[in-house]
Amino acid sequence: MNQLLAATALGAGLTLFSTLISSPAQAARLFTATLNSEQSVPPAGQTNSPATGFATLRLNEPGTELAYSIDFFGPLDFGPIAGRDPMGGDEITLLHFHNAPRGEMGPVVFTMFGAPPPEDDDLSFSFNPDGSVTVSGIWRETDPLPPDGQPLSTFLPELRAVAPGEDTSLYLNLHSEADPVGVIRGQVVGAETVPEPGSLLGLALVGGMGWLGYRRRQLQ
């Protein structure tokens, strides 16, 4: 009887696990962006900067938060904007989400740092041993917006529908003293759908407990 109950618990846990993994209501969306000067549109990109960046972004299941983490490499000085001593290189002034297709310039929809305000309250800078800088934060639906900005909800239908590898209409643009229009830029591209971590953990524990109980009784 104990083996039967354990096997039943295991089966129920695994069934729930499989069902909720496949349920869109339990899924977040991932995106990436590769930033470089080649994607900048004239008059941007006049410095031909060798700097690059790589962003990973995650839209939560309710569609209320778009978390981002961007690693920047090359001669970019994030010191003053982060409240530190200058590092040398092209001084960074602004970081925005813009709205336009690849190859076109578009308006600012959300400001991470710089002017015009507001800045992202969730913003953080990490100065890494290899010389790169990681900028991370969260664009929340409730965040105030710059003039002519747009809330995250404006882009939800597109972000949820985009296929892996397809462009969205959002791009990241990093501005600097040397190139105030934009030193490097990158289009946000669909990556994949992933289960919410909380759902996976709870379901894994249900299935795992049933499996361990079943195996322990087999070995007795």
PDB file of C-alpha atoms in Angstrom:
ATOM      1  CA  MET A   1       0.000   0.000   0.000  1.00  0.00           C
ATOM      2  CA  ASN A   2       2.839   2.409   0.906  1.00  0.00           C
ATOM      3  CA  GLN A   3       4.504   1.728  -2.430  1.00  0.00           C
ATOM      4  CA  LEU A   4       1.226   2.349  -4.200  1.00  0.00           C
ATOM      5  CA  LEU A   5       0.741   5.685  -2.388  1.00  0.00           C
ATOM      6  CA  ALA A   6       4.287   6.763  -3.134  1.00  0.00           C
ATOM      7  CA  ALA A   7       3.931   5.848  -6.786  1.00  0.00           C
ATOM      8  CA  THR A   8       0.616   7.683  -6.906  1.00  0.00           C
ATOM      9  CA  ALA A   9       2.211  10.812  -5.402  1.00  0.00           C
ATOM     10  CA  LEU A  10       5.041  10.559  -7.895  1.00  0.00           C
ATOM     11  CA  GLY A  11       2.646  10.185 -10.798  1.00  0.00           C
ATOM     12  CA  ALA A  12       0.511  13.106  -9.653  1.00  0.00           C
ATOM     13  CA  GLY A  13       3.529  15.332  -9.169  1.00  0.00           C
ATOM     14  CA  LEU A  14       4.979  14.512 -12.561  1.00  0.00           C
ATOM     15  CA  THR A  15       1.621  14.991 -14.253  1.00  0.00           C
ATOM     16  CA  LEU A  16       1.221  18.445 -12.701  1.00  0.00           C
ATOM     17  CA  PHE A  17       4.832  19.244 -13.553  1.00  0.00           C
ATOM     18  CA  SER A  18       4.301  18.362 -17.217  1.00  0.00           C
ATOM     19  CA  THR A  19       0.984  20.174 -17.457  1.00  0.00           C
ATOM     20  CA  LEU A  20       2.162  23.447 -15.936  1.00  0.00           C
ATOM     21  CA  ILE A  21       5.428  23.546 -17.859  1.00  0.00           C
ATOM     22  CA  SER A  22       3.401  23.494 -21.070  1.00  0.00           C
ATOM     23  CA  SER A  23       0.933  26.109 -19.824  1.00  0.00           C
ATOM     24  CA  PRO A  24       1.547  29.627 -21.212  1.00  0.00           C
ATOM     25  CA  ALA A  25       0.221  31.091 -17.948  1.00  0.00           C
ATOM     26  CA  GLN A  26       3.296  29.690 -16.164  1.00  0.00           C
ATOM     27  CA  ALA A  27       5.837  31.000 -18.669  1.00  0.00           C
ATOM     28  CA  ALA A  28       8.171  33.990 -18.763  1.00  0.00           C
ATOM     29  CA  ARG A  29       9.761  35.261 -21.978  1.00  0.00           C
ATOM     30  CA  LEU A  30      13.481  35.728 -22.614  1.00  0.00           C
ATOM     31  CA  PHE A  31      15.136  38.140 -25.042  1.00  0.00           C
ATOM     32  CA  THR A  32      18.666  39.116 -26.042  1.00  0.00           C
ATOM     33  CA  ALA A  33      20.349  42.083 -27.679  1.00  0.00           C
ATOM     34  CA  THR A  34      23.860  42.468 -29.089  1.00  0.00           C
ATOM     35  CA  LEU A  35      25.058  46.077 -29.089  1.00  0.00           C
ATOM     36  CA  ASN A  36      27.693  47.534 -31.395  1.00  0.00           C
ATOM     37  CA  SER A  37      28.389  50.688 -33.413  1.00  0.00           C
ATOM     38  CA  GLU A  38      27.568  48.971 -36.713  1.00  0.00           C
ATOM     39  CA  GLN A  39      23.864  48.979 -35.821  1.00  0.00           C
ATOM     40  CA  SER A  40      23.838  52.716 -35.131  1.00  0.00           C
ATOM     41  CA  VAL A  41      22.048  54.865 -37.691  1.00  0.00           C
ATOM     42  CA  PRO A  42      23.612  58.118 -38.990  1.00  0.00           C
ATOM     43  CA  PRO A  43      24.308  60.570 -37.496  1.00  0.00           C
ATOM     44  CA  ALA A  44      24.957  58.054 -34.715  1.00  0.00           C
ATOM     45  CA  GLY A  45      27.978  55.791 -34.914  1.00  0.00           C
ATOM     46  CA  GLN A  46      30.335  58.524 -36.097  1.00  0.00           C
ATOM     47  CA  THR A  47      32.982  57.433 -33.594  1.00  0.00           C
ATOM     48  CA  ASN A  48      33.089  53.864 -35.013  1.00  0.00           C
ATOM     49  CA  SER A  49      33.532  52.680 -31.442  1.00  0.00           C
ATOM     50  CA  PRO A  50      34.980  49.185 -30.943  1.00  0.00           C
ATOM     51  CA  ALA A  51      32.865  48.859 -27.780  1.00  0.00           C
ATOM     52  CA  THR A  52      30.251  46.103 -27.604  1.00  0.00           C
ATOM     53  CA  GLY A  53      27.494  44.947 -25.293  1.00  0.00           C
ATOM     54  CA  PHE A  54      25.358  41.878 -24.732  1.00  0.00           C
ATOM     55  CA  ALA A  55      21.978  42.034 -23.003  1.00  0.00           C
ATOM     56  CA  THR A  56      19.711  39.367 -21.579  1.00  0.00           C
ATOM     57  CA  LEU A  57      16.150  40.362 -20.755  1.00  0.00           C
ATOM     58  CA  ARG A  58      13.290  38.555 -19.021  1.00  0.00           C
ATOM     59  CA  LEU A  59       9.609  39.477 -19.183  1.00  0.00           C
ATOM     60  CA  ASN A  60       7.744  38.052 -16.195  1.00  0.00           C
ATOM     61  CA  GLU A  61       4.562  36.007 -16.683  1.00  0.00           C
ATOM     62  CA  PRO A  62       2.113  38.805 -15.710  1.00  0.00           C
ATOM     63  CA  GLY A  63       3.880  41.151 -18.139  1.00  0.00           C
ATOM     64  CA  THR A  64       4.514  43.797 -15.468  1.00  0.00           C
ATOM     65  CA  GLU A  65       8.338  43.693 -15.374  1.00  0.00           C
ATOM     66  CA  LEU A  66      11.079  43.479 -17.982  1.00  0.00           C
ATOM     67  CA  ALA A  67      14.349  42.739 -16.160  1.00  0.00           C
ATOM     68  CA  TYR A  68      17.587  43.394 -18.028  1.00  0.00           C
ATOM     69  CA  SER A  69      21.272  42.709 -17.516  1.00  0.00           C
ATOM     70  CA  ILE A  70      23.755  44.198 -19.996  1.00  0.00           C
ATOM     71  CA  ASP A  71      27.487  43.464 -20.113  1.00  0.00           C
ATOM     72  CA  PHE A  72      29.512  46.241 -21.751  1.00  0.00           C
ATOM     73  CA  PHE A  73      33.048  45.775 -23.087  1.00  0.00           C
ATOM     74  CA  GLY A  74      35.597  48.187 -24.528  1.00  0.00           C
ATOM     75  CA  PRO A  75      36.672  51.806 -24.037  1.00  0.00           C
ATOM     76  CA  LEU A  76      33.559  53.016 -22.187  1.00  0.00           C
ATOM     77  CA  ASP A  77      33.792  55.115 -19.010  1.00  0.00           C
ATOM     78  CA  PHE A  78      30.882  54.353 -16.659  1.00  0.00           C
ATOM     79  CA  GLY A  79      32.670  55.887 -13.655  1.00  0.00           C
ATOM     80  CA  PRO A  80      30.991  59.330 -13.505  1.00  0.00           C
ATOM     81  CA  ILE A  81      27.461  58.059 -14.258  1.00  0.00           C
ATOM     82  CA  ALA A  82      27.861  55.454 -11.495  1.00  0.00           C
ATOM     83  CA  GLY A  83      29.266  57.954  -8.980  1.00  0.00           C
ATOM     84  CA  ARG A  84      32.841  56.656  -9.221  1.00  0.00           C
ATOM     85  CA  ASP A  85      36.140  58.094 -10.395  1.00  0.00           C
ATOM     86  CA  PRO A  86      36.636  58.296 -14.171  1.00  0.00           C
ATOM     87  CA  MET A  87      37.928  55.081 -15.700  1.00  0.00           C
ATOM     88  CA  GLY A  88      39.224  56.526 -18.964  1.00  0.00           C
ATOM     89  CA  GLY A  89      37.624  56.096 -22.344  1.00  0.00           C
ATOM     90  CA  ASP A  90      34.410  57.492 -23.783  1.00  0.00           C
ATOM     91  CA  GLU A  91      32.307  58.888 -20.913  1.00  0.00           C
ATOM     92  CA  ILE A  92      28.827  57.336 -20.814  1.00  0.00           C
ATOM     93  CA  THR A  93      25.852  59.663 -20.314  1.00  0.00           C
ATOM     94  CA  LEU A  94      22.560  57.873 -21.107  1.00  0.00           C
ATOM     95  CA  LEU A  95      20.986  54.443 -21.589  1.00  0.00           C
ATOM     96  CA  HIS A  96      17.520  54.084 -23.112  1.00  0.00           C
ATOM     97  CA  PHE A  97      15.004  51.733 -24.642  1.00  0.00           C
ATOM     98  CA  HIS A  98      13.929  53.178 -27.996  1.00  0.00           C
ATOM     99  CA  ASN A  99      11.100  52.155 -30.314  1.00  0.00           C
ATOM    100  CA  ALA A 100      11.976  51.578 -33.982  1.00  0.00           C
ATOM    101  CA  PRO A 101      12.845  48.716 -36.335  1.00  0.00           C
ATOM    102  CA  ARG A 102      16.435  47.742 -37.026  1.00  0.00           C
ATOM    103  CA  GLY A 103      18.101  50.356 -39.222  1.00  0.00           C
ATOM    104  CA  GLU A 104      15.822  53.213 -38.163  1.00  0.00           C
ATOM    105  CA  MET A 105      15.932  55.778 -35.377  1.00  0.00           C
ATOM    106  CA  GLY A 106      13.026  55.963 -32.944  1.00  0.00           C
ATOM    107  CA  PRO A 107      11.869  57.826 -29.840  1.00  0.00           C
ATOM    108  CA  VAL A 108      12.914  57.069 -26.261  1.00  0.00           C
ATOM    109  CA  VAL A 109      10.296  54.975 -24.439  1.00  0.00           C
ATOM    110  CA  PHE A 110      12.118  54.264 -21.153  1.00  0.00           C
ATOM    111  CA  THR A 111      15.196  55.782 -19.486  1.00  0.00           C
ATOM    112  CA  MET A 112      17.503  53.590 -17.403  1.00  0.00           C
ATOM    113  CA  PHE A 113      19.891  56.401 -16.506  1.00  0.00           C
ATOM    114  CA  GLY A 114      20.710  59.948 -17.559  1.00  0.00           C
ATOM    115  CA  ALA A 115      18.438  62.746 -18.734  1.00  0.00           C
ATOM    116  CA  PRO A 116      15.611  63.293 -19.304  1.00  0.00           C
ATOM    117  CA  PRO A 117      14.526  61.727 -16.004  1.00  0.00           C
ATOM    118  CA  PRO A 118      13.276  59.557 -14.481  1.00  0.00           C
ATOM    119  CA  GLU A 119      16.032  57.063 -13.925  1.00  0.00           C
ATOM    120  CA  ASP A 120      15.393  53.392 -13.169  1.00  0.00           C
ATOM    121  CA  ASP A 121      15.186  52.991  -9.380  1.00  0.00           C
ATOM    122  CA  ASP A 122      16.247  49.332  -9.758  1.00  0.00           C
ATOM    123  CA  LEU A 123      19.448  50.266 -11.583  1.00  0.00           C
ATOM    124  CA  SER A 124      22.793  48.826 -10.475  1.00  0.00           C
ATOM    125  CA  PHE A 125      26.351  48.857 -11.845  1.00  0.00           C
ATOM    126  CA  SER A 126      28.889  46.052 -11.431  1.00  0.00           C
ATOM    127  CA  PHE A 127      32.534  46.752 -12.308  1.00  0.00           C
ATOM    128  CA  ASN A 128      33.983  43.373 -13.197  1.00  0.00           C
ATOM    129  CA  PRO A 129      37.601  42.127 -12.849  1.00  0.00           C
ATOM    130  CA  ASP A 130      37.936  41.746 -16.629  1.00  0.00           C
ATOM    131  CA  GLY A 131      37.224  45.462 -17.133  1.00  0.00           C
ATOM    132  CA  SER A 132      33.665  44.987 -18.322  1.00  0.00           C
ATOM    133  CA  VAL A 133      30.710  46.729 -16.680  1.00  0.00           C
ATOM    134  CA  THR A 134      27.333  45.108 -16.043  1.00  0.00           C
ATOM    135  CA  VAL A 135      24.263  47.347 -15.917  1.00  0.00           C
ATOM    136  CA  SER A 136      21.103  45.727 -14.577  1.00  0.00           C
ATOM    137  CA  GLY A 137      17.631  46.860 -13.609  1.00  0.00           C
ATOM    138  CA  ILE A 138      13.917  46.382 -14.158  1.00  0.00           C
ATOM    139  CA  TRP A 139      11.508  48.260 -16.398  1.00  0.00           C
ATOM    140  CA  ARG A 140       8.255  48.069 -14.446  1.00  0.00           C
ATOM    141  CA  GLU A 141       4.778  48.795 -15.731  1.00  0.00           C
ATOM    142  CA  THR A 142       4.364  51.225 -12.827  1.00  0.00           C
ATOM    143  CA  ASP A 143       7.564  53.212 -13.547  1.00  0.00           C
ATOM    144  CA  PRO A 144       7.199  56.885 -14.455  1.00  0.00           C
ATOM    145  CA  LEU A 145       8.164  57.697 -18.023  1.00  0.00           C
ATOM    146  CA  PRO A 146      10.181  60.394 -19.788  1.00  0.00           C
ATOM    147  CA  PRO A 147       8.384  62.873 -22.085  1.00  0.00           C
ATOM    148  CA  ASP A 148       6.726  60.959 -24.941  1.00  0.00           C
ATOM    149  CA  GLY A 149       7.684  57.676 -23.258  1.00  0.00           C
ATOM    150  CA  GLN A 150       5.477  54.589 -23.411  1.00  0.00           C
ATOM    151  CA  PRO A 151       4.595  52.049 -20.696  1.00  0.00           C
ATOM    152  CA  LEU A 152       5.740  48.457 -20.896  1.00  0.00           C
ATOM    153  CA  SER A 153       2.141  47.329 -21.538  1.00  0.00           C
ATOM    154  CA  THR A 154       2.258  49.028 -24.943  1.00  0.00           C
ATOM    155  CA  PHE A 155       4.707  46.372 -26.115  1.00  0.00           C
ATOM    156  CA  LEU A 156       3.252  43.316 -24.370  1.00  0.00           C
ATOM    157  CA  PRO A 157       1.353  41.822 -27.338  1.00  0.00           C
ATOM    158  CA  GLU A 158       4.477  42.025 -29.477  1.00  0.00           C
ATOM    159  CA  LEU A 159       6.852  40.731 -26.793  1.00  0.00           C
ATOM    160  CA  ARG A 160       4.626  37.738 -26.073  1.00  0.00           C
ATOM    161  CA  ALA A 161       4.139  36.871 -29.744  1.00  0.00           C
ATOM    162  CA  VAL A 162       7.668  37.292 -31.110  1.00  0.00           C
ATOM    163  CA  ALA A 163       9.368  34.058 -32.166  1.00  0.00           C
ATOM    164  CA  PRO A 164      12.919  33.141 -31.125  1.00  0.00           C
ATOM    165  CA  GLY A 165      15.368  34.963 -33.370  1.00  0.00           C
ATOM    166  CA  GLU A 166      12.857  37.588 -34.504  1.00  0.00           C
ATOM    167  CA  ASP A 167      13.333  41.307 -33.919  1.00  0.00           C
ATOM    168  CA  THR A 168      11.061  43.295 -31.653  1.00  0.00           C
ATOM    169  CA  SER A 169      10.465  47.012 -32.202  1.00  0.00           C
ATOM    170  CA  LEU A 170      12.543  47.848 -29.114  1.00  0.00           C
ATOM    171  CA  TYR A 171      16.247  48.608 -29.208  1.00  0.00           C
ATOM    172  CA  LEU A 172      18.826  49.528 -26.572  1.00  0.00           C
ATOM    173  CA  ASN A 173      20.876  52.665 -27.181  1.00  0.00           C
ATOM    174  CA  LEU A 174      23.937  53.701 -25.160  1.00  0.00           C
ATOM    175  CA  HIS A 175      24.895  57.386 -25.423  1.00  0.00           C
ATOM    176  CA  SER A 176      28.254  58.988 -24.649  1.00  0.00           C
ATOM    177  CA  GLU A 177      30.071  62.314 -24.586  1.00  0.00           C
ATOM    178  CA  ALA A 178      31.812  61.517 -27.863  1.00  0.00           C
ATOM    179  CA  ASP A 179      28.617  60.341 -29.569  1.00  0.00           C
ATOM    180  CA  PRO A 180      25.552  61.868 -27.867  1.00  0.00           C
ATOM    181  CA  VAL A 181      23.150  60.357 -30.419  1.00  0.00           C
ATOM    182  CA  GLY A 182      24.344  56.847 -29.571  1.00  0.00           C
ATOM    183  CA  VAL A 183      27.708  55.117 -29.394  1.00  0.00           C
ATOM    184  CA  ILE A 184      26.438  51.513 -29.600  1.00  0.00           C
ATOM    185  CA  ARG A 185      22.993  50.097 -30.172  1.00  0.00           C
ATOM    186  CA  GLY A 186      21.282  46.698 -30.284  1.00  0.00           C
ATOM    187  CA  GLN A 187      17.858  45.441 -31.338  1.00  0.00           C
ATOM    188  CA  VAL A 188      15.958  43.365 -28.768  1.00  0.00           C
ATOM    189  CA  VAL A 189      15.398  39.874 -30.217  1.00  0.00           C
ATOM    190  CA  GLY A 190      13.110  37.081 -29.048  1.00  0.00           C
ATOM    191  CA  ALA A 191      14.880  34.154 -27.370  1.00  0.00           C
ATOM    192  CA  GLU A 192      12.609  31.570 -25.717  1.00  0.00           C
ATOM    193  CA  THR A 193       9.785  30.864 -23.297  1.00  0.00           C
ATOM    194  CA  VAL A 194      10.772  29.535 -19.886  1.00  0.00           C
ATOM    195  CA  PRO A 195       8.752  28.186 -16.932  1.00  0.00           C
ATOM    196  CA  GLU A 196       8.464  30.414 -13.873  1.00  0.00           C
ATOM    197  CA  PRO A 197      11.077  29.252 -11.274  1.00  0.00           C
ATOM    198  CA  GLY A 198       8.602  29.145  -8.388  1.00  0.00           C
ATOM    199  CA  SER A 199       6.268  26.805 -10.212  1.00  0.00           C
ATOM    200  CA  LEU A 200       9.095  24.498 -11.222  1.00  0.00           C
ATOM    201  CA  LEU A 201      10.530  24.272  -7.724  1.00  0.00           C
ATOM    202  CA  GLY A 202       7.246  23.394  -6.067  1.00  0.00           C
ATOM    203  CA  LEU A 203       6.364  20.784  -8.640  1.00  0.00           C
ATOM    204  CA  ALA A 204       9.835  19.261  -8.617  1.00  0.00           C
ATOM    205  CA  LEU A 205       9.587  18.833  -4.851  1.00  0.00           C
ATOM    206  CA  VAL A 206       6.207  17.095  -5.144  1.00  0.00           C
ATOM    207  CA  GLY A 207       7.483  14.645  -7.723  1.00  0.00           C
ATOM    208  CA  GLY A 208      10.838  14.199  -5.987  1.00  0.00           C
ATOM    209  CA  MET A 209       9.330  13.369  -2.609  1.00  0.00           C
ATOM    210  CA  GLY A 210       7.121  10.716  -4.145  1.00  0.00           C
ATOM    211  CA  TRP A 211      10.050   9.211  -6.050  1.00  0.00           C
ATOM    212  CA  LEU A 212      12.366   9.118  -3.016  1.00  0.00           C
ATOM    213  CA  GLY A 213       9.689   7.495  -0.863  1.00  0.00           C
ATOM    214  CA  TYR A 214       9.045   4.866  -3.501  1.00  0.00           C
ATOM    215  CA  ARG A 215      12.765   4.041  -3.915  1.00  0.00           C
ATOM    216  CA  ARG A 216      13.347   3.849  -0.131  1.00  0.00           C
ATOM    217  CA  ARG A 217      10.591   1.279   0.253  1.00  0.00           C
ATOM    218  CA  GLN A 218      11.942  -0.716  -2.681  1.00  0.00           C
ATOM    219  CA  LEU A 219      15.319  -1.012  -0.947  1.00  0.00           C
ATOM    220  CA  GLN A 220      13.902  -2.129   2.423  1.00  0.00           C
TER     221      GLN A 220
END
